[in-house]
């Protein structure tokens, strides 16, 4: 099978558009919740293999199942390893043809008695929309979470702008040889 999305993820040559702010927002969303699914919508058709999802393994542990449906791709998260998830989707989110990224996950703010399942949408302009998928939450709670995501993103930007010696010696890159991709029929 020839999956264009897999090529984008592991080639890392096609994603020439880069926004530190968008990167930091995506990383913050992934790190602040237990992510179940990531859907990315494109402005035009990218790839289509809805009946043959691909499975990505990291160090022989299944991480995500990827299903491409033309203008949309879905990452079903099998094992929530935040660093690995971000490493996999970063080249995809950097494409100029990304319309929006929707992340379904369980999030908890301080003071919340339990985790809430929420959909966090980041559009191409970098605007955030947070919607509760099960229990209705007040706009105050949702705006608090939005502020927390943005504050965490700003913190990440400050950290990444301060080049540290450790970053030069050992950059935070996961080698591609630690991944294995399998394609199979449903």
Short mmCIF file of C-alpha atoms in Angstrom, two decimals:
data_model
loop_
_atom_site.label_atom_id
_atom_site.label_comp_id
_atom_site.label_asym_id
_atom_site.label_seq_id
_atom_site.Cartn_x
_atom_site.Cartn_y
_atom_site.Cartn_z
CA UNK A 1 0.00 0.00 0.00
CA UNK A 2 1.20 3.48 -0.78
CA UNK A 3 0.06 5.82 2.03
CA UNK A 4 1.01 9.45 1.39
CA UNK A 5 0.51 10.28 5.06
CA UNK A 6 3.05 7.65 6.17
CA UNK A 7 5.51 9.09 3.65
CA UNK A 8 4.99 12.60 5.06
CA UNK A 9 5.48 11.36 8.64
CA UNK A 10 8.68 9.46 8.00
CA UNK A 11 10.21 11.44 5.11
CA UNK A 12 9.98 14.79 6.91
CA UNK A 13 10.84 16.61 3.68
CA UNK A 14 7.39 17.67 2.48
CA UNK A 15 6.47 19.76 5.53
CA UNK A 16 8.13 23.07 4.70
CA UNK A 17 5.60 25.28 6.53
CA UNK A 18 6.54 25.81 10.17
CA UNK A 19 4.84 27.68 12.99
CA UNK A 20 6.38 27.48 16.47
CA UNK A 21 3.10 28.69 18.01
CA UNK A 22 1.03 26.00 16.28
CA UNK A 23 3.60 23.35 17.22
CA UNK A 24 3.51 24.45 20.86
CA UNK A 25 -0.31 24.46 20.93
CA UNK A 26 -0.49 20.92 19.49
CA UNK A 27 2.15 19.67 21.93
CA UNK A 28 0.29 21.31 24.85
CA UNK A 29 -3.04 19.76 23.89
CA UNK A 30 -1.40 16.32 23.69
CA UNK A 31 0.44 16.70 26.99
CA UNK A 32 -2.49 18.04 29.03
CA UNK A 33 -4.86 15.15 28.35
CA UNK A 34 -5.18 11.43 27.76
CA UNK A 35 -5.66 11.43 24.00
CA UNK A 36 -7.98 8.94 22.29
CA UNK A 37 -8.14 10.19 18.70
CA UNK A 38 -6.67 12.89 16.49
CA UNK A 39 -8.47 13.89 13.28
CA UNK A 40 -6.77 16.15 10.75
CA UNK A 41 -8.75 17.74 7.91
CA UNK A 42 -7.05 18.98 4.76
CA UNK A 43 -8.11 21.55 2.17
CA UNK A 44 -7.75 18.96 -0.63
CA UNK A 45 -7.56 15.18 -0.89
CA UNK A 46 -4.37 13.71 0.52
CA UNK A 47 -4.74 9.94 0.74
CA UNK A 48 -7.48 7.31 0.90
CA UNK A 49 -7.31 3.89 2.51
CA UNK A 50 -10.29 3.88 4.86
CA UNK A 51 -10.66 0.08 4.54
CA UNK A 52 -6.98 -0.63 5.20
CA UNK A 53 -5.82 1.23 8.30
CA UNK A 54 -2.09 1.32 8.91
CA UNK A 55 -0.68 0.52 12.33
CA UNK A 56 2.42 2.31 13.63
CA UNK A 57 4.54 0.51 16.20
CA UNK A 58 7.23 2.17 18.29
CA UNK A 59 9.76 -0.24 19.79
CA UNK A 60 7.26 -2.99 18.93
CA UNK A 61 4.48 -1.32 20.96
CA UNK A 62 1.41 -0.31 18.89
CA UNK A 63 1.04 3.47 19.17
CA UNK A 64 -1.55 4.58 16.58
CA UNK A 65 -3.80 3.18 13.89
CA UNK A 66 -4.06 5.57 10.94
CA UNK A 67 -7.04 5.67 8.62
CA UNK A 68 -7.04 8.03 5.61
CA UNK A 69 -10.37 9.09 4.08
CA UNK A 70 -9.43 11.54 1.33
CA UNK A 71 -9.52 14.98 2.93
CA UNK A 72 -9.43 13.63 6.48
CA UNK A 73 -7.11 11.31 8.36
CA UNK A 74 -7.73 9.76 11.76
CA UNK A 75 -5.13 8.69 14.27
CA UNK A 76 -6.72 6.23 16.70
CA UNK A 77 -4.43 6.21 19.72
CA UNK A 78 -3.68 2.70 20.93
CA UNK A 79 -0.95 3.58 23.43
CA UNK A 80 -0.73 7.13 24.74
CA UNK A 81 2.97 8.07 24.58
CA UNK A 82 2.78 11.87 24.31
CA UNK A 83 6.31 12.40 22.95
CA UNK A 84 5.85 9.72 20.30
CA UNK A 85 2.39 11.02 19.30
CA UNK A 86 3.75 14.53 18.87
CA UNK A 87 6.75 13.19 16.93
CA UNK A 88 4.37 11.36 14.55
CA UNK A 89 1.82 14.09 13.90
CA UNK A 90 4.13 17.14 13.88
CA UNK A 91 5.16 16.80 10.19
CA UNK A 92 1.48 16.38 9.23
CA UNK A 93 0.28 19.43 11.21
CA UNK A 94 2.99 21.54 9.55
CA UNK A 95 1.52 21.05 6.07
CA UNK A 96 0.05 24.21 4.53
CA UNK A 97 -3.07 22.32 3.44
CA UNK A 98 -4.19 21.45 7.01
CA UNK A 99 -7.62 22.98 7.60
CA UNK A 100 -7.99 21.97 11.25
CA UNK A 101 -6.88 19.45 13.85
CA UNK A 102 -9.44 17.93 16.23
CA UNK A 103 -8.22 16.08 19.31
CA UNK A 104 -10.56 13.88 21.36
CA UNK A 105 -9.25 13.27 24.85
CA UNK A 106 -9.87 13.15 28.56
CA UNK A 107 -8.80 16.35 30.32
CA UNK A 108 -8.78 17.39 33.96
CA UNK A 109 -8.25 20.84 35.42
CA UNK A 110 -7.34 21.42 39.07
CA UNK A 111 -10.61 21.44 40.98
CA UNK A 112 -12.37 19.04 38.61
CA UNK A 113 -13.50 15.91 40.44
CA UNK A 114 -12.99 13.72 37.37
CA UNK A 115 -11.67 13.79 33.84
CA UNK A 116 -13.98 15.14 31.15
CA UNK A 117 -14.01 13.93 27.55
CA UNK A 118 -13.50 16.97 25.36
CA UNK A 119 -12.87 17.77 21.71
CA UNK A 120 -10.19 20.41 21.21
CA UNK A 121 -10.12 21.92 17.71
CA UNK A 122 -7.20 23.97 16.42
CA UNK A 123 -7.92 25.66 13.09
CA UNK A 124 -5.40 26.74 10.47
CA UNK A 125 -5.26 30.29 11.92
CA UNK A 126 -4.30 28.90 15.35
CA UNK A 127 -7.66 29.57 17.05
CA UNK A 128 -8.79 27.08 19.70
CA UNK A 129 -12.31 25.73 20.16
CA UNK A 130 -13.12 23.35 23.03
CA UNK A 131 -16.35 21.34 23.07
CA UNK A 132 -17.56 18.85 25.65
CA UNK A 133 -18.42 15.54 24.02
CA UNK A 134 -20.51 14.04 26.84
CA UNK A 135 -21.41 16.20 29.85
CA UNK A 136 -22.30 19.84 29.28
CA UNK A 137 -19.64 22.07 30.84
CA UNK A 138 -19.89 25.79 31.49
CA UNK A 139 -18.11 28.24 29.23
CA UNK A 140 -16.10 29.29 32.30
CA UNK A 141 -14.59 25.80 32.64
CA UNK A 142 -13.89 25.57 28.92
CA UNK A 143 -12.29 29.02 28.83
CA UNK A 144 -10.11 28.04 31.84
CA UNK A 145 -8.87 25.02 29.93
CA UNK A 146 -8.24 27.16 26.84
CA UNK A 147 -6.18 29.59 28.96
CA UNK A 148 -4.26 26.67 30.48
CA UNK A 149 -3.43 25.25 27.03
CA UNK A 150 -2.25 28.67 25.82
CA UNK A 151 -0.18 29.25 28.98
CA UNK A 152 1.45 25.83 28.59
CA UNK A 153 2.16 26.59 24.93
CA UNK A 154 3.80 29.92 25.86
CA UNK A 155 5.92 28.12 28.44
CA UNK A 156 7.02 25.60 25.81
CA UNK A 157 7.90 28.42 23.42
CA UNK A 158 10.05 30.12 26.06
CA UNK A 159 11.82 26.85 26.91
CA UNK A 160 12.49 26.06 23.24
CA UNK A 161 13.72 29.58 22.52
CA UNK A 162 16.36 29.24 25.23
CA UNK A 163 18.87 26.99 23.50
CA UNK A 164 20.46 24.75 26.08
CA UNK A 165 23.68 22.79 25.82
CA UNK A 166 21.79 19.52 26.27
CA UNK A 167 19.67 20.33 23.17
CA UNK A 168 22.85 20.70 21.12
CA UNK A 169 24.46 17.50 22.44
CA UNK A 170 21.34 15.31 22.38
CA UNK A 171 18.49 16.80 20.32
CA UNK A 172 15.04 15.44 21.15
CA UNK A 173 14.59 13.36 18.01
CA UNK A 174 13.20 9.83 17.92
CA UNK A 175 15.03 7.80 15.25
CA UNK A 176 12.84 6.40 12.47
CA UNK A 177 14.36 2.93 12.90
CA UNK A 178 12.44 2.66 16.21
CA UNK A 179 9.17 2.61 14.24
CA UNK A 180 7.52 -0.12 12.25
CA UNK A 181 4.41 0.31 10.07
CA UNK A 182 2.04 -2.48 9.10
CA UNK A 183 -0.87 -2.29 6.66
CA UNK A 184 -3.73 -4.73 6.88
CA UNK A 185 -7.30 -5.32 5.81
CA UNK A 186 -10.02 -4.86 8.37
#
